[in-house]
Amino acid sequence: MTPDSIQSYDGPVNSPAEYLKKSPFSGQILLDAPMKNRCTFKSGGPAETLVIPESLEDILIVRTLCAEKNIPLFILGGGANILVSDKGIKGITLSMEKMATVKQEDNTLICGAGLSVNAMVSEALERSLSGLEFLSRLPGSVGGALYMNARCYGAEVADIFDWAEVLTLDHKVKRIPFNKADWAYKISPFQEEGLIILKGAFRLSPGEKSSISSKMNEIALSRREKGHFRAPSAGSTFKNNRDFGKPSGQIIDECGLKGLSLGGASVSDWHGNILINREGASSEDISRLIIEVQNKVKEQTGFYLEPEVLRVGDWN
Ligand SMILES: Cc1cc2nc3c(=O)[nH]c(=O)nc-3n(C[C@H](O)[C@H](O)[C@H](O)COP(=O)(O)OP(=O)(O)OC[C@H]3O[C@@H](n4cnc5c(N)ncnc54)[C@H](O)[C@@H]3O)c2cc1C
């Protein structure tokens, strides 16, 4: 289906669900869907209209509706790097979770953007392909890892990236090949307004299944030992800045801020850069704690810590 074949939307602009129900959209539509269940901070208000497309055609229908009626569109991956406003997300939130295909071409693994990173890593192991070990137990989706250029255990997504297929603002499916200049710490070519990542291809190499598996287990264990899964969080809250000479977690620790709490949110006791939803925190609690940590670090060191976590939804 091309956007031209999609009927024009004549209904009230505040009922995109009605339009989608009348259109050939074949995915799920959920109204006032609690985002607490869809993000790792386990906080925040509902998505006004959450859609779960089953196909590229579905995505095109949603995209066209949003463009024609000026409806805000947020693309949701695994929700592992976002802080959703307590007021929720207006407009349409499009979850990529059903876009989760896997295909192998030679040693390249091509994964749908909605596939979880865990599932992608398992697929690589199953096929004895090496290269994805560093992403073992990274929360989130393939799309989110590409968007954020996820980085851990001495490597980043850019190191194995071959190409990605994206949907552009003018409804074209475009292939973006690797270009070194497009990538940097927490920077990827997908952060340009309006791109929807559909799939990503990763350059891997044949390996020994047992050694791939033991590396993956080692990293999974290290994540558990570092307390990544002890409480709801979005992993590292702040970016690291080389100019500061040490990681943000160490700076926060040296400022004596471990354990600092505000409402139900705390700086974890075990890692300065992991802010957690200790007990029933609102996103406002977490957001205020982020600002509190920034202010205290600035006062004591002069450094401004830049959040890595993205605030999503209505923050006014
Ligand atoms: C316990 C824990 C540990 C973590 N450890 C690490 C770590 O070691 N290293 C690291 O880098 N990160 C880490 N993170 C953060 C998180 O896992 C990564 O940022 C992850 O890549 C986010 O993916 P996601 O699918 O959850 O993205 P989301 O949080 O859903 O979205 C993040 C951004 O990506 C955009 N996006 C997602 N999918 C698409 C798509 N298909 N098309 C266009 N835009 C899209 C969203 O719109 C949003 O702007 C950790 C998080 C947790 C909870």
PDB file of C-alpha atoms and ligand atoms in Angstrom, residues 40 74-82 96 113 138-141 143-145 147-148 150-152 186 195-197 223 228-229 233-235 308 310, ligand 1:
ATOM      1  CA  THR A  40      11.845  -0.119  32.809  1.00  0.00           C
ATOM      2  CA  PHE A  74       6.305   8.668  19.558  1.00  0.00           C
ATOM      3  CA  ILE A  75       8.137   5.475  18.583  1.00  0.00           C
ATOM      4  CA  LEU A  76       8.449   3.056  21.486  1.00  0.00           C
ATOM      5  CA  GLY A  77      11.088   0.353  21.640  1.00  0.00           C
ATOM      6  CA  GLY A  78      11.609  -1.566  24.873  1.00  0.00           C
ATOM      7  CA  GLY A  79      11.157   1.529  27.067  1.00  0.00           C
ATOM      8  CA  ALA A  80      14.584   1.007  28.678  1.00  0.00           C
ATOM      9  CA  ASN A  81      15.922   4.512  28.165  1.00  0.00           C
ATOM     10  CA  ILE A  82      12.893   6.721  28.685  1.00  0.00           C
ATOM     11  CA  MET A  96       7.470  -1.717  17.384  1.00  0.00           C
ATOM     12  CA  ALA A 113      13.537  -3.144  15.033  1.00  0.00           C
ATOM     13  CA  LEU A 138      21.024  -5.270  27.462  1.00  0.00           C
ATOM     14  CA  PRO A 139      17.385  -4.254  28.069  1.00  0.00           C
ATOM     15  CA  GLY A 140      15.425  -2.884  25.127  1.00  0.00           C
ATOM     16  CA  SER A 141      14.877  -3.487  21.430  1.00  0.00           C
ATOM     17  CA  GLY A 143      15.579  -0.228  17.233  1.00  0.00           C
ATOM     18  CA  GLY A 144      16.364   1.401  20.575  1.00  0.00           C
ATOM     19  CA  ALA A 145      19.919   0.026  20.593  1.00  0.00           C
ATOM     20  CA  TYR A 147      18.883   4.792  17.960  1.00  0.00           C
ATOM     21  CA  MET A 148      20.965   5.173  21.139  1.00  0.00           C
ATOM     22  CA  ALA A 150      24.073   1.385  22.832  1.00  0.00           C
ATOM     23  CA  ARG A 151      27.489   0.913  24.355  1.00  0.00           C
ATOM     24  CA  CYS A 152      28.746  -1.533  26.925  1.00  0.00           C
ATOM     25  CA  LYS A 186      25.264   8.044  22.142  1.00  0.00           C
ATOM     26  CA  LEU A 195      12.916   8.448  11.022  1.00  0.00           C
ATOM     27  CA  ILE A 196      11.387   5.121  12.003  1.00  0.00           C
ATOM     28  CA  ILE A 197      13.909   2.289  12.121  1.00  0.00           C
ATOM     29  CA  ARG A 223      25.299  -7.068  34.863  1.00  0.00           C
ATOM     30  CA  HIS A 228      21.389  -3.627  37.002  1.00  0.00           C
ATOM     31  CA  PHE A 229      18.226  -5.585  37.715  1.00  0.00           C
ATOM     32  CA  SER A 233      15.737   1.935  36.416  1.00  0.00           C
ATOM     33  CA  ALA A 234      16.864   2.980  32.960  1.00  0.00           C
ATOM     34  CA  GLY A 235      20.448   1.877  33.532  1.00  0.00           C
ATOM     35  CA  GLU A 308      21.216   9.986  28.976  1.00  0.00           C
ATOM     36  CA  LEU A 310      15.100  10.732  27.516  1.00  0.00           C
TER      37      LEU A 310
HETATM   38  C1  LIG B   1      19.165  -2.215  33.687  1.00  0.00           C
HETATM   39  C2  LIG B   1      19.580  -1.405  32.486  1.00  0.00           C
HETATM   40  C3  LIG B   1      20.892  -1.442  32.042  1.00  0.00           C
HETATM   41  C4  LIG B   1      21.265  -0.702  30.902  1.00  0.00           C
HETATM   42  N1  LIG B   1      22.565  -0.772  30.487  1.00  0.00           N
HETATM   43  C5  LIG B   1      22.929  -0.083  29.373  1.00  0.00           C
HETATM   44  C6  LIG B   1      24.271  -0.183  28.880  1.00  0.00           C
HETATM   45  O1  LIG B   1      25.102  -0.898  29.411  1.00  0.00           O
HETATM   46  N2  LIG B   1      24.583   0.533  27.773  1.00  0.00           N
HETATM   47  C7  LIG B   1      23.665   1.305  27.121  1.00  0.00           C
HETATM   48  O2  LIG B   1      24.004   1.912  26.093  1.00  0.00           O
HETATM   49  N3  LIG B   1      22.398   1.423  27.572  1.00  0.00           N
HETATM   50  C8  LIG B   1      22.004   0.745  28.676  1.00  0.00           C
HETATM   51  N4  LIG B   1      20.720   0.840  29.139  1.00  0.00           N
HETATM   52  C9  LIG B   1      19.764   1.710  28.454  1.00  0.00           C
HETATM   53  C10 LIG B   1      18.942   0.983  27.373  1.00  0.00           C
HETATM   54  O3  LIG B   1      19.017  -0.405  27.532  1.00  0.00           O
HETATM   55  C11 LIG B   1      19.424   1.342  25.978  1.00  0.00           C
HETATM   56  O4  LIG B   1      19.440   2.728  25.769  1.00  0.00           O
HETATM   57  C12 LIG B   1      18.545   0.683  24.917  1.00  0.00           C
HETATM   58  O5  LIG B   1      19.242   0.677  23.699  1.00  0.00           O
HETATM   59  C13 LIG B   1      17.203   1.377  24.742  1.00  0.00           C
HETATM   60  O6  LIG B   1      16.426   0.619  23.833  1.00  0.00           O
HETATM   61  P1  LIG B   1      14.845   0.633  23.893  1.00  0.00           P
HETATM   62  O7  LIG B   1      14.346  -0.232  22.795  1.00  0.00           O
HETATM   63  O8  LIG B   1      14.366   0.312  25.237  1.00  0.00           O
HETATM   64  O9  LIG B   1      14.542   2.148  23.535  1.00  0.00           O
HETATM   65  P2  LIG B   1      13.389   3.076  24.144  1.00  0.00           P
HETATM   66  O10 LIG B   1      13.733   3.418  25.553  1.00  0.00           O
HETATM   67  O11 LIG B   1      12.058   2.488  23.897  1.00  0.00           O
HETATM   68  O12 LIG B   1      13.568   4.360  23.221  1.00  0.00           O
HETATM   69  C14 LIG B   1      14.761   5.125  23.280  1.00  0.00           C
HETATM   70  C15 LIG B   1      14.750   6.084  22.071  1.00  0.00           C
HETATM   71  O13 LIG B   1      14.865   5.312  20.869  1.00  0.00           O
HETATM   72  C16 LIG B   1      13.792   5.638  19.980  1.00  0.00           C
HETATM   73  N5  LIG B   1      13.442   4.424  19.233  1.00  0.00           N
HETATM   74  C17 LIG B   1      13.273   3.168  19.711  1.00  0.00           C
HETATM   75  N6  LIG B   1      12.974   2.325  18.714  1.00  0.00           N
HETATM   76  C18 LIG B   1      12.931   3.070  17.576  1.00  0.00           C
HETATM   77  C19 LIG B   1      12.653   2.784  16.200  1.00  0.00           C
HETATM   78  N7  LIG B   1      12.347   1.547  15.790  1.00  0.00           N
HETATM   79  N8  LIG B   1      12.702   3.801  15.320  1.00  0.00           N
HETATM   80  C20 LIG B   1      13.008   5.058  15.725  1.00  0.00           C
HETATM   81  N9  LIG B   1      13.269   5.401  16.989  1.00  0.00           N
HETATM   82  C21 LIG B   1      13.227   4.413  17.908  1.00  0.00           C
HETATM   83  C22 LIG B   1      12.648   6.093  20.891  1.00  0.00           C
HETATM   84  O14 LIG B   1      11.708   6.890  20.187  1.00  0.00           O
HETATM   85  C23 LIG B   1      13.435   6.866  21.947  1.00  0.00           C
HETATM   86  O15 LIG B   1      13.719   8.164  21.469  1.00  0.00           O
HETATM   87  C24 LIG B   1      20.316   0.100  30.244  1.00  0.00           C
HETATM   88  C25 LIG B   1      18.989   0.117  30.701  1.00  0.00           C
HETATM   89  C26 LIG B   1      18.614  -0.639  31.800  1.00  0.00           C
HETATM   90  C27 LIG B   1      17.188  -0.612  32.255  1.00  0.00           C
END
